[in-house]
Amino acid sequence: MNALHSLFNAITVIFIAVTMFAAGLATTLSALRAVLTDPRLPALAFLANLVAVPLLGWGIAVLFALPAAGFVALILVAASPGGPFGAKLSVVQKGDVIAGTAMQVLLAAVASLTFGPMSTAVLSVADVGTTVSLDVAALVRTVAVLQLVPFVVGLVVRHYARSTAHLWRPVAALVSNVTFMVVLVGMLLGSWHDIVALLGSRTLLAGFVLAVVAFAAGTLLATGPPARRTTMGSIAAVRNVAPPLAAVGIAFDGSQAILGALAAVLVSGLAAALPIAAVLGHRRDDATT
């Protein structure tokens, strides 16, 4: 059991690092500058993802009267923007892929520093029926190293060795996708008793609702044409699994109950966000024919 736990942790680290490395390989300095040229877009994205969605997550957790594990999982997810699948959903919906990718990476980078304080503040104020003690410094160190460093390395490779970046990018993306599935399956299998207990529960519904309202918040708090606005909605709807996983390991000693709730929230969130992106993509295909 200890060997499987260590293997799961190792694969999780690989997933986080390779995903951010792949994002760096896919991002150009010009794309980042283009997004930052109009400060309103990142400012509104920060407001939506770093303030509005965490507060909405808190409200949803209270509204649905979630149990402690589900409450903690929903807050951790809500406080963690910049999920790599958000940029992929911008492709599915035929949206503004460049802005989506750049903003996803920017949010992941900033959230690596804000996740700890935000989740700690909410969980400290909320009555979750359990002792909450997040080591903010440890979270910042863990998430910053696992995300920022690989992204910067990928960005440097893309800038100075473009041909190498083009060769490495498909491999990195494949490893990211495969390890994501392994992590998700590992979370599901390792916590299947807890997940089965959540079937038909309010935790799954809360994760679904969070993704929908996050999409709405991201879309409303954005600038530009509709394609860019809905792209920002996709970015907001898909949260980053890396910081919550780190938090569960650091602050909750790898609690299987919280991991099970976390997997349930993530799966139900994807179940909400993917159809929205698919419908938007279908409509845009029809509009161009």
PDB file of C-alpha atoms in Angstrom:
ATOM      1  CA  MET A   1       0.000   0.000   0.000  1.00  0.00           C
ATOM      2  CA  ASN A   2       2.832   2.393   0.847  1.00  0.00           C
ATOM      3  CA  ALA A   3       4.506   1.584  -2.478  1.00  0.00           C
ATOM      4  CA  LEU A   4       1.283   2.390  -4.386  1.00  0.00           C
ATOM      5  CA  HIS A   5       0.888   5.628  -2.427  1.00  0.00           C
ATOM      6  CA  SER A   6       4.459   6.641  -3.279  1.00  0.00           C
ATOM      7  CA  LEU A   7       3.900   5.746  -6.941  1.00  0.00           C
ATOM      8  CA  PHE A   8       0.712   7.849  -7.018  1.00  0.00           C
ATOM      9  CA  ASN A   9       2.559  10.807  -5.497  1.00  0.00           C
ATOM     10  CA  ALA A  10       5.378  10.441  -8.043  1.00  0.00           C
ATOM     11  CA  ILE A  11       2.955  10.345 -10.981  1.00  0.00           C
ATOM     12  CA  THR A  12       1.147  13.373  -9.573  1.00  0.00           C
ATOM     13  CA  VAL A  13       4.411  15.323  -9.462  1.00  0.00           C
ATOM     14  CA  ILE A  14       5.180  14.273 -13.040  1.00  0.00           C
ATOM     15  CA  PHE A  15       1.703  15.353 -14.168  1.00  0.00           C
ATOM     16  CA  ILE A  16       2.013  18.800 -12.589  1.00  0.00           C
ATOM     17  CA  ALA A  17       5.540  19.479 -13.825  1.00  0.00           C
ATOM     18  CA  VAL A  18       5.069  18.124 -17.355  1.00  0.00           C
ATOM     19  CA  THR A  19       1.754  19.949 -17.783  1.00  0.00           C
ATOM     20  CA  MET A  20       3.340  23.285 -16.951  1.00  0.00           C
ATOM     21  CA  PHE A  21       6.392  22.463 -19.072  1.00  0.00           C
ATOM     22  CA  ALA A  22       4.072  21.716 -22.016  1.00  0.00           C
ATOM     23  CA  ALA A  23       2.272  25.011 -21.415  1.00  0.00           C
ATOM     24  CA  GLY A  24       5.598  26.829 -21.548  1.00  0.00           C
ATOM     25  CA  LEU A  25       6.527  25.083 -24.799  1.00  0.00           C
ATOM     26  CA  ALA A  26       3.185  26.199 -26.285  1.00  0.00           C
ATOM     27  CA  THR A  27       3.443  29.823 -25.185  1.00  0.00           C
ATOM     28  CA  THR A  28       5.339  32.625 -26.853  1.00  0.00           C
ATOM     29  CA  LEU A  29       6.470  35.854 -25.281  1.00  0.00           C
ATOM     30  CA  SER A  30       4.555  37.750 -27.965  1.00  0.00           C
ATOM     31  CA  ALA A  31       1.333  35.946 -27.014  1.00  0.00           C
ATOM     32  CA  LEU A  32       1.828  36.813 -23.366  1.00  0.00           C
ATOM     33  CA  ARG A  33       2.547  40.440 -24.273  1.00  0.00           C
ATOM     34  CA  ALA A  34      -0.551  40.569 -26.492  1.00  0.00           C
ATOM     35  CA  VAL A  35      -2.772  39.427 -23.645  1.00  0.00           C
ATOM     36  CA  LEU A  36      -1.173  41.855 -21.216  1.00  0.00           C
ATOM     37  CA  THR A  37      -1.357  44.807 -23.640  1.00  0.00           C
ATOM     38  CA  ASP A  38      -4.917  45.488 -22.507  1.00  0.00           C
ATOM     39  CA  PRO A  39      -4.683  45.371 -18.709  1.00  0.00           C
ATOM     40  CA  ARG A  40      -8.465  45.097 -18.393  1.00  0.00           C
ATOM     41  CA  LEU A  41      -8.510  41.462 -19.560  1.00  0.00           C
ATOM     42  CA  PRO A  42      -6.077  40.053 -16.965  1.00  0.00           C
ATOM     43  CA  ALA A  43      -7.502  42.350 -14.289  1.00  0.00           C
ATOM     44  CA  LEU A  44     -11.037  41.062 -14.882  1.00  0.00           C
ATOM     45  CA  ALA A  45      -9.770  37.475 -15.162  1.00  0.00           C
ATOM     46  CA  PHE A  46      -8.012  37.849 -11.804  1.00  0.00           C
ATOM     47  CA  LEU A  47     -11.212  39.259 -10.290  1.00  0.00           C
ATOM     48  CA  ALA A  48     -13.293  36.385 -11.668  1.00  0.00           C
ATOM     49  CA  ASN A  49     -10.892  33.539 -10.880  1.00  0.00           C
ATOM     50  CA  LEU A  50      -9.109  34.659  -7.729  1.00  0.00           C
ATOM     51  CA  VAL A  51     -11.986  36.397  -5.948  1.00  0.00           C
ATOM     52  CA  ALA A  52     -15.431  35.700  -7.451  1.00  0.00           C
ATOM     53  CA  VAL A  53     -15.149  31.933  -7.994  1.00  0.00           C
ATOM     54  CA  PRO A  54     -13.644  31.157  -4.549  1.00  0.00           C
ATOM     55  CA  LEU A  55     -16.425  33.186  -2.912  1.00  0.00           C
ATOM     56  CA  LEU A  56     -19.034  31.495  -5.108  1.00  0.00           C
ATOM     57  CA  GLY A  57     -17.556  28.125  -4.128  1.00  0.00           C
ATOM     58  CA  TRP A  58     -17.885  29.051  -0.474  1.00  0.00           C
ATOM     59  CA  GLY A  59     -21.494  30.106  -1.026  1.00  0.00           C
ATOM     60  CA  ILE A  60     -22.320  26.891  -2.897  1.00  0.00           C
ATOM     61  CA  ALA A  61     -20.703  24.763  -0.179  1.00  0.00           C
ATOM     62  CA  VAL A  62     -22.811  26.523   2.459  1.00  0.00           C
ATOM     63  CA  LEU A  63     -25.965  26.435   0.311  1.00  0.00           C
ATOM     64  CA  PHE A  64     -25.686  22.673  -0.226  1.00  0.00           C
ATOM     65  CA  ALA A  65     -24.640  22.098   3.401  1.00  0.00           C
ATOM     66  CA  LEU A  66     -21.763  19.884   2.295  1.00  0.00           C
ATOM     67  CA  PRO A  67     -20.075  17.490   4.736  1.00  0.00           C
ATOM     68  CA  ALA A  68     -16.564  18.364   5.875  1.00  0.00           C
ATOM     69  CA  ALA A  69     -14.686  16.446   3.144  1.00  0.00           C
ATOM     70  CA  GLY A  70     -16.884  17.804   0.359  1.00  0.00           C
ATOM     71  CA  PHE A  71     -16.747  21.318   1.801  1.00  0.00           C
ATOM     72  CA  VAL A  72     -12.936  21.272   1.935  1.00  0.00           C
ATOM     73  CA  ALA A  73     -12.648  19.772  -1.562  1.00  0.00           C
ATOM     74  CA  LEU A  74     -14.977  22.354  -3.120  1.00  0.00           C
ATOM     75  CA  ILE A  75     -13.153  25.268  -1.481  1.00  0.00           C
ATOM     76  CA  LEU A  76      -9.750  23.952  -2.571  1.00  0.00           C
ATOM     77  CA  VAL A  77     -10.960  23.545  -6.162  1.00  0.00           C
ATOM     78  CA  ALA A  78     -12.669  26.946  -6.220  1.00  0.00           C
ATOM     79  CA  ALA A  79      -9.481  28.651  -5.001  1.00  0.00           C
ATOM     80  CA  SER A  80      -7.334  27.042  -7.717  1.00  0.00           C
ATOM     81  CA  PRO A  81      -7.696  28.550 -11.226  1.00  0.00           C
ATOM     82  CA  GLY A  82      -5.538  27.879 -14.260  1.00  0.00           C
ATOM     83  CA  GLY A  83      -6.403  24.256 -15.065  1.00  0.00           C
ATOM     84  CA  PRO A  84      -4.692  23.081 -18.296  1.00  0.00           C
ATOM     85  CA  PHE A  85      -7.959  21.621 -19.607  1.00  0.00           C
ATOM     86  CA  GLY A  86      -9.403  25.136 -19.702  1.00  0.00           C
ATOM     87  CA  ALA A  87      -7.122  26.048 -22.585  1.00  0.00           C
ATOM     88  CA  LYS A  88      -8.071  22.790 -24.316  1.00  0.00           C
ATOM     89  CA  LEU A  89     -11.737  23.687 -24.014  1.00  0.00           C
ATOM     90  CA  SER A  90     -11.005  26.938 -25.840  1.00  0.00           C
ATOM     91  CA  VAL A  91     -10.032  24.754 -28.803  1.00  0.00           C
ATOM     92  CA  VAL A  92     -13.202  22.668 -28.457  1.00  0.00           C
ATOM     93  CA  GLN A  93     -15.412  25.758 -28.493  1.00  0.00           C
ATOM     94  CA  LYS A  94     -13.508  27.348 -31.431  1.00  0.00           C
ATOM     95  CA  GLY A  95     -12.674  30.285 -29.181  1.00  0.00           C
ATOM     96  CA  ASP A  96      -9.697  32.592 -28.728  1.00  0.00           C
ATOM     97  CA  VAL A  97      -7.056  29.897 -28.210  1.00  0.00           C
ATOM     98  CA  ILE A  98      -4.071  32.257 -27.889  1.00  0.00           C
ATOM     99  CA  ALA A  99      -5.732  34.403 -25.228  1.00  0.00           C
ATOM    100  CA  GLY A 100      -7.049  31.304 -23.482  1.00  0.00           C
ATOM    101  CA  THR A 101      -3.682  29.569 -23.302  1.00  0.00           C
ATOM    102  CA  ALA A 102      -1.850  32.696 -22.174  1.00  0.00           C
ATOM    103  CA  MET A 103      -4.440  33.511 -19.500  1.00  0.00           C
ATOM    104  CA  GLN A 104      -4.541  29.923 -18.261  1.00  0.00           C
ATOM    105  CA  VAL A 105      -0.788  29.948 -17.713  1.00  0.00           C
ATOM    106  CA  LEU A 106      -0.846  33.412 -16.149  1.00  0.00           C
ATOM    107  CA  LEU A 107      -3.611  32.399 -13.743  1.00  0.00           C
ATOM    108  CA  ALA A 108      -1.801  29.179 -12.816  1.00  0.00           C
ATOM    109  CA  ALA A 109       1.355  31.158 -12.093  1.00  0.00           C
ATOM    110  CA  VAL A 110      -0.379  33.805  -9.967  1.00  0.00           C
ATOM    111  CA  ALA A 111      -2.585  31.253  -8.206  1.00  0.00           C
ATOM    112  CA  SER A 112       0.477  29.295  -7.149  1.00  0.00           C
ATOM    113  CA  LEU A 113       1.018  32.201  -4.741  1.00  0.00           C
ATOM    114  CA  THR A 114      -2.604  33.086  -3.900  1.00  0.00           C
ATOM    115  CA  PHE A 115      -4.045  29.591  -3.477  1.00  0.00           C
ATOM    116  CA  GLY A 116      -2.655  29.025   0.007  1.00  0.00           C
ATOM    117  CA  PRO A 117      -3.784  32.327   1.559  1.00  0.00           C
ATOM    118  CA  MET A 118      -7.222  32.260  -0.125  1.00  0.00           C
ATOM    119  CA  SER A 119      -8.082  28.644   0.762  1.00  0.00           C
ATOM    120  CA  THR A 120      -6.735  29.105   4.277  1.00  0.00           C
ATOM    121  CA  ALA A 121      -8.798  32.261   4.801  1.00  0.00           C
ATOM    122  CA  VAL A 122     -12.050  30.651   3.619  1.00  0.00           C
ATOM    123  CA  LEU A 123     -11.549  27.382   5.486  1.00  0.00           C
ATOM    124  CA  SER A 124     -10.540  29.235   8.653  1.00  0.00           C
ATOM    125  CA  VAL A 125     -13.702  31.354   8.629  1.00  0.00           C
ATOM    126  CA  ALA A 126     -16.044  28.527   7.558  1.00  0.00           C
ATOM    127  CA  ASP A 127     -17.237  25.963  10.062  1.00  0.00           C
ATOM    128  CA  VAL A 128     -16.285  22.681   8.361  1.00  0.00           C
ATOM    129  CA  GLY A 129     -16.421  20.530  11.443  1.00  0.00           C
ATOM    130  CA  THR A 130     -12.736  19.630  11.321  1.00  0.00           C
ATOM    131  CA  THR A 131      -9.419  21.189  12.248  1.00  0.00           C
ATOM    132  CA  VAL A 132      -7.974  23.123   9.326  1.00  0.00           C
ATOM    133  CA  SER A 133      -4.287  23.999   9.312  1.00  0.00           C
ATOM    134  CA  LEU A 134      -2.800  24.834   5.933  1.00  0.00           C
ATOM    135  CA  ASP A 135       0.923  25.560   5.912  1.00  0.00           C
ATOM    136  CA  VAL A 136       0.807  28.502   3.511  1.00  0.00           C
ATOM    137  CA  ALA A 137       4.600  28.732   3.128  1.00  0.00           C
ATOM    138  CA  ALA A 138       4.869  25.026   2.301  1.00  0.00           C
ATOM    139  CA  LEU A 139       2.035  25.292  -0.212  1.00  0.00           C
ATOM    140  CA  VAL A 140       3.623  28.308  -1.897  1.00  0.00           C
ATOM    141  CA  ARG A 141       6.982  26.555  -2.129  1.00  0.00           C
ATOM    142  CA  THR A 142       5.524  23.294  -3.415  1.00  0.00           C
ATOM    143  CA  VAL A 143       3.168  24.755  -5.999  1.00  0.00           C
ATOM    144  CA  ALA A 144       5.541  27.491  -7.165  1.00  0.00           C
ATOM    145  CA  VAL A 145       8.376  25.030  -7.759  1.00  0.00           C
ATOM    146  CA  LEU A 146       6.206  22.426  -9.467  1.00  0.00           C
ATOM    147  CA  GLN A 147       4.458  24.952 -11.721  1.00  0.00           C
ATOM    148  CA  LEU A 148       6.526  28.087 -12.202  1.00  0.00           C
ATOM    149  CA  VAL A 149       9.895  26.478 -12.781  1.00  0.00           C
ATOM    150  CA  PRO A 150       8.741  23.967 -15.459  1.00  0.00           C
ATOM    151  CA  PHE A 151       6.720  26.682 -17.213  1.00  0.00           C
ATOM    152  CA  VAL A 152       9.664  29.093 -17.320  1.00  0.00           C
ATOM    153  CA  VAL A 153      11.936  26.318 -18.615  1.00  0.00           C
ATOM    154  CA  GLY A 154       9.425  25.507 -21.366  1.00  0.00           C
ATOM    155  CA  LEU A 155       9.055  29.186 -22.221  1.00  0.00           C
ATOM    156  CA  VAL A 156      12.837  29.599 -22.480  1.00  0.00           C
ATOM    157  CA  VAL A 157      13.125  26.519 -24.726  1.00  0.00           C
ATOM    158  CA  ARG A 158      10.330  27.861 -26.959  1.00  0.00           C
ATOM    159  CA  HIS A 159      12.022  31.265 -27.202  1.00  0.00           C
ATOM    160  CA  TYR A 160      15.604  30.151 -27.833  1.00  0.00           C
ATOM    161  CA  ALA A 161      15.148  26.733 -29.485  1.00  0.00           C
ATOM    162  CA  ARG A 162      11.833  26.798 -31.343  1.00  0.00           C
ATOM    163  CA  SER A 163      12.514  23.649 -33.369  1.00  0.00           C
ATOM    164  CA  THR A 164      13.293  21.727 -30.189  1.00  0.00           C
ATOM    165  CA  ALA A 165      10.106  23.057 -28.591  1.00  0.00           C
ATOM    166  CA  HIS A 166       8.051  21.850 -31.565  1.00  0.00           C
ATOM    167  CA  LEU A 167       9.597  18.383 -31.224  1.00  0.00           C
ATOM    168  CA  TRP A 168       9.099  18.166 -27.474  1.00  0.00           C
ATOM    169  CA  ARG A 169       5.628  19.712 -27.282  1.00  0.00           C
ATOM    170  CA  PRO A 170       3.598  16.704 -28.587  1.00  0.00           C
ATOM    171  CA  VAL A 171       5.487  14.343 -26.304  1.00  0.00           C
ATOM    172  CA  ALA A 172       5.000  16.614 -23.294  1.00  0.00           C
ATOM    173  CA  ALA A 173       1.297  17.021 -24.111  1.00  0.00           C
ATOM    174  CA  LEU A 174       0.890  13.235 -24.408  1.00  0.00           C
ATOM    175  CA  VAL A 175       2.644  12.628 -21.083  1.00  0.00           C
ATOM    176  CA  SER A 176       0.477  15.345 -19.503  1.00  0.00           C
ATOM    177  CA  ASN A 177      -2.738  13.749 -20.793  1.00  0.00           C
ATOM    178  CA  VAL A 178      -1.729  10.226 -19.808  1.00  0.00           C
ATOM    179  CA  THR A 179      -0.545  11.174 -16.332  1.00  0.00           C
ATOM    180  CA  PHE A 180      -3.687  13.259 -15.799  1.00  0.00           C
ATOM    181  CA  MET A 181      -5.814  10.207 -16.523  1.00  0.00           C
ATOM    182  CA  VAL A 182      -3.625   8.060 -14.255  1.00  0.00           C
ATOM    183  CA  VAL A 183      -3.934  10.620 -11.450  1.00  0.00           C
ATOM    184  CA  LEU A 184      -7.692  10.865 -11.905  1.00  0.00           C
ATOM    185  CA  VAL A 185      -8.099   7.074 -12.023  1.00  0.00           C
ATOM    186  CA  GLY A 186      -5.811   6.732  -9.018  1.00  0.00           C
ATOM    187  CA  MET A 187      -7.909   9.221  -7.090  1.00  0.00           C
ATOM    188  CA  LEU A 188     -11.083   7.379  -8.094  1.00  0.00           C
ATOM    189  CA  LEU A 189      -9.734   3.899  -7.270  1.00  0.00           C
ATOM    190  CA  GLY A 190      -8.011   4.964  -4.089  1.00  0.00           C
ATOM    191  CA  SER A 191     -11.150   6.642  -2.816  1.00  0.00           C
ATOM    192  CA  TRP A 192     -13.840   4.570  -4.493  1.00  0.00           C
ATOM    193  CA  HIS A 193     -15.598   3.785  -1.225  1.00  0.00           C
ATOM    194  CA  ASP A 194     -15.927   7.503  -0.530  1.00  0.00           C
ATOM    195  CA  ILE A 195     -16.973   8.266  -4.119  1.00  0.00           C
ATOM    196  CA  VAL A 196     -19.631   5.561  -4.134  1.00  0.00           C
ATOM    197  CA  ALA A 197     -20.936   7.064  -0.920  1.00  0.00           C
ATOM    198  CA  LEU A 198     -21.096  10.427  -2.748  1.00  0.00           C
ATOM    199  CA  LEU A 199     -23.231   9.103  -5.625  1.00  0.00           C
ATOM    200  CA  GLY A 200     -26.475  11.002  -5.572  1.00  0.00           C
ATOM    201  CA  SER A 201     -25.027  13.318  -2.944  1.00  0.00           C
ATOM    202  CA  ARG A 202     -24.880  17.090  -2.855  1.00  0.00           C
ATOM    203  CA  THR A 203     -21.099  17.085  -3.389  1.00  0.00           C
ATOM    204  CA  LEU A 204     -21.363  15.959  -7.017  1.00  0.00           C
ATOM    205  CA  LEU A 205     -24.122  18.486  -7.666  1.00  0.00           C
ATOM    206  CA  ALA A 206     -22.103  21.234  -5.975  1.00  0.00           C
ATOM    207  CA  GLY A 207     -19.116  20.536  -8.248  1.00  0.00           C
ATOM    208  CA  PHE A 208     -21.382  20.707 -11.302  1.00  0.00           C
ATOM    209  CA  VAL A 209     -22.966  23.967 -10.183  1.00  0.00           C
ATOM    210  CA  LEU A 210     -19.570  25.488  -9.363  1.00  0.00           C
ATOM    211  CA  ALA A 211     -18.347  24.833 -12.921  1.00  0.00           C
ATOM    212  CA  VAL A 212     -21.481  26.401 -14.423  1.00  0.00           C
ATOM    213  CA  VAL A 213     -21.382  29.556 -12.299  1.00  0.00           C
ATOM    214  CA  ALA A 214     -17.602  29.830 -12.796  1.00  0.00           C
ATOM    215  CA  PHE A 215     -18.148  29.713 -16.570  1.00  0.00           C
ATOM    216  CA  ALA A 216     -20.741  32.473 -16.238  1.00  0.00           C
ATOM    217  CA  ALA A 217     -18.461  34.598 -14.033  1.00  0.00           C
ATOM    218  CA  GLY A 218     -15.492  34.171 -16.358  1.00  0.00           C
ATOM    219  CA  THR A 219     -17.600  35.102 -19.388  1.00  0.00           C
ATOM    220  CA  LEU A 220     -19.202  38.148 -17.798  1.00  0.00           C
ATOM    221  CA  LEU A 221     -15.937  39.432 -16.340  1.00  0.00           C
ATOM    222  CA  ALA A 222     -14.057  39.589 -19.640  1.00  0.00           C
ATOM    223  CA  THR A 223     -13.476  41.985 -22.526  1.00  0.00           C
ATOM    224  CA  GLY A 224     -13.452  41.576 -26.283  1.00  0.00           C
ATOM    225  CA  PRO A 225     -15.644  39.671 -28.754  1.00  0.00           C
ATOM    226  CA  PRO A 226     -17.925  36.786 -27.705  1.00  0.00           C
ATOM    227  CA  ALA A 227     -15.346  34.137 -28.657  1.00  0.00           C
ATOM    228  CA  ARG A 228     -12.830  35.644 -26.241  1.00  0.00           C
ATOM    229  CA  ARG A 229     -15.407  36.094 -23.497  1.00  0.00           C
ATOM    230  CA  THR A 230     -16.605  32.492 -23.604  1.00  0.00           C
ATOM    231  CA  THR A 231     -12.989  31.359 -23.759  1.00  0.00           C
ATOM    232  CA  MET A 232     -12.409  33.170 -20.458  1.00  0.00           C
ATOM    233  CA  GLY A 233     -15.516  31.332 -19.234  1.00  0.00           C
ATOM    234  CA  SER A 234     -13.921  27.976 -20.058  1.00  0.00           C
ATOM    235  CA  ILE A 235     -10.726  29.026 -18.314  1.00  0.00           C
ATOM    236  CA  ALA A 236     -12.704  29.880 -15.180  1.00  0.00           C
ATOM    237  CA  ALA A 237     -14.803  26.705 -15.261  1.00  0.00           C
ATOM    238  CA  VAL A 238     -11.877  24.259 -15.277  1.00  0.00           C
ATOM    239  CA  ARG A 239      -9.819  24.564 -12.120  1.00  0.00           C
ATOM    240  CA  ASN A 240      -6.240  23.446 -11.529  1.00  0.00           C
ATOM    241  CA  VAL A 241      -5.948  20.093  -9.734  1.00  0.00           C
ATOM    242  CA  ALA A 242      -2.287  20.561  -8.768  1.00  0.00           C
ATOM    243  CA  PRO A 243      -2.615  22.937  -5.774  1.00  0.00           C
ATOM    244  CA  PRO A 244      -5.545  21.040  -4.206  1.00  0.00           C
ATOM    245  CA  LEU A 245      -3.596  17.783  -4.480  1.00  0.00           C
ATOM    246  CA  ALA A 246      -0.622  19.446  -2.833  1.00  0.00           C
ATOM    247  CA  ALA A 247      -2.860  20.861  -0.111  1.00  0.00           C
ATOM    248  CA  VAL A 248      -4.451  17.484   0.646  1.00  0.00           C
ATOM    249  CA  GLY A 249      -1.002  15.920   0.928  1.00  0.00           C
ATOM    250  CA  ILE A 250       0.477  18.710   3.053  1.00  0.00           C
ATOM    251  CA  ALA A 251      -2.395  19.843   5.241  1.00  0.00           C
ATOM    252  CA  PHE A 252      -4.657  16.792   5.425  1.00  0.00           C
ATOM    253  CA  ASP A 253      -2.142  13.922   5.351  1.00  0.00           C
ATOM    254  CA  GLY A 254      -3.512  12.580   2.069  1.00  0.00           C
ATOM    255  CA  SER A 255      -7.035  12.124   3.452  1.00  0.00           C
ATOM    256  CA  GLN A 256      -8.835   9.559   1.289  1.00  0.00           C
ATOM    257  CA  ALA A 257     -12.204  11.129   2.095  1.00  0.00           C
ATOM    258  CA  ILE A 258     -11.061  14.529   0.796  1.00  0.00           C
ATOM    259  CA  LEU A 259      -9.339  12.942  -2.217  1.00  0.00           C
ATOM    260  CA  GLY A 260     -12.558  11.121  -3.049  1.00  0.00           C
ATOM    261  CA  ALA A 261     -14.575  14.332  -2.754  1.00  0.00           C
ATOM    262  CA  LEU A 262     -11.935  16.165  -4.777  1.00  0.00           C
ATOM    263  CA  ALA A 263     -12.170  13.598  -7.583  1.00  0.00           C
ATOM    264  CA  ALA A 264     -15.968  13.834  -7.510  1.00  0.00           C
ATOM    265  CA  VAL A 265     -15.913  17.632  -7.726  1.00  0.00           C
ATOM    266  CA  LEU A 266     -13.396  17.602 -10.589  1.00  0.00           C
ATOM    267  CA  VAL A 267     -15.273  14.966 -12.589  1.00  0.00           C
ATOM    268  CA  SER A 268     -18.644  16.685 -12.156  1.00  0.00           C
ATOM    269  CA  GLY A 269     -17.033  20.008 -13.081  1.00  0.00           C
ATOM    270  CA  LEU A 270     -15.655  18.575 -16.311  1.00  0.00           C
ATOM    271  CA  ALA A 271     -19.068  17.032 -16.989  1.00  0.00           C
ATOM    272  CA  ALA A 272     -20.528  20.546 -16.877  1.00  0.00           C
ATOM    273  CA  ALA A 273     -17.800  22.447 -18.751  1.00  0.00           C
ATOM    274  CA  LEU A 274     -17.210  20.074 -21.671  1.00  0.00           C
ATOM    275  CA  PRO A 275     -20.788  20.097 -23.061  1.00  0.00           C
ATOM    276  CA  ILE A 276     -20.903  23.903 -22.837  1.00  0.00           C
ATOM    277  CA  ALA A 277     -17.716  24.159 -24.908  1.00  0.00           C
ATOM    278  CA  ALA A 278     -18.951  21.522 -27.372  1.00  0.00           C
ATOM    279  CA  VAL A 279     -22.243  23.363 -27.944  1.00  0.00           C
ATOM    280  CA  LEU A 280     -20.420  26.659 -28.498  1.00  0.00           C
ATOM    281  CA  GLY A 281     -18.040  24.987 -30.947  1.00  0.00           C
ATOM    282  CA  HIS A 282     -20.954  23.420 -32.860  1.00  0.00           C
ATOM    283  CA  ARG A 283     -22.731  26.773 -33.119  1.00  0.00           C
ATOM    284  CA  ARG A 284     -19.584  28.473 -34.404  1.00  0.00           C
ATOM    285  CA  ASP A 285     -19.123  25.733 -36.988  1.00  0.00           C
ATOM    286  CA  ASP A 286     -22.698  26.315 -38.165  1.00  0.00           C
ATOM    287  CA  ALA A 287     -22.091  30.079 -38.314  1.00  0.00           C
ATOM    288  CA  THR A 288     -19.110  29.640 -40.677  1.00  0.00           C
ATOM    289  CA  THR A 289     -20.905  27.270 -43.091  1.00  0.00           C
TER     290      THR A 289
END
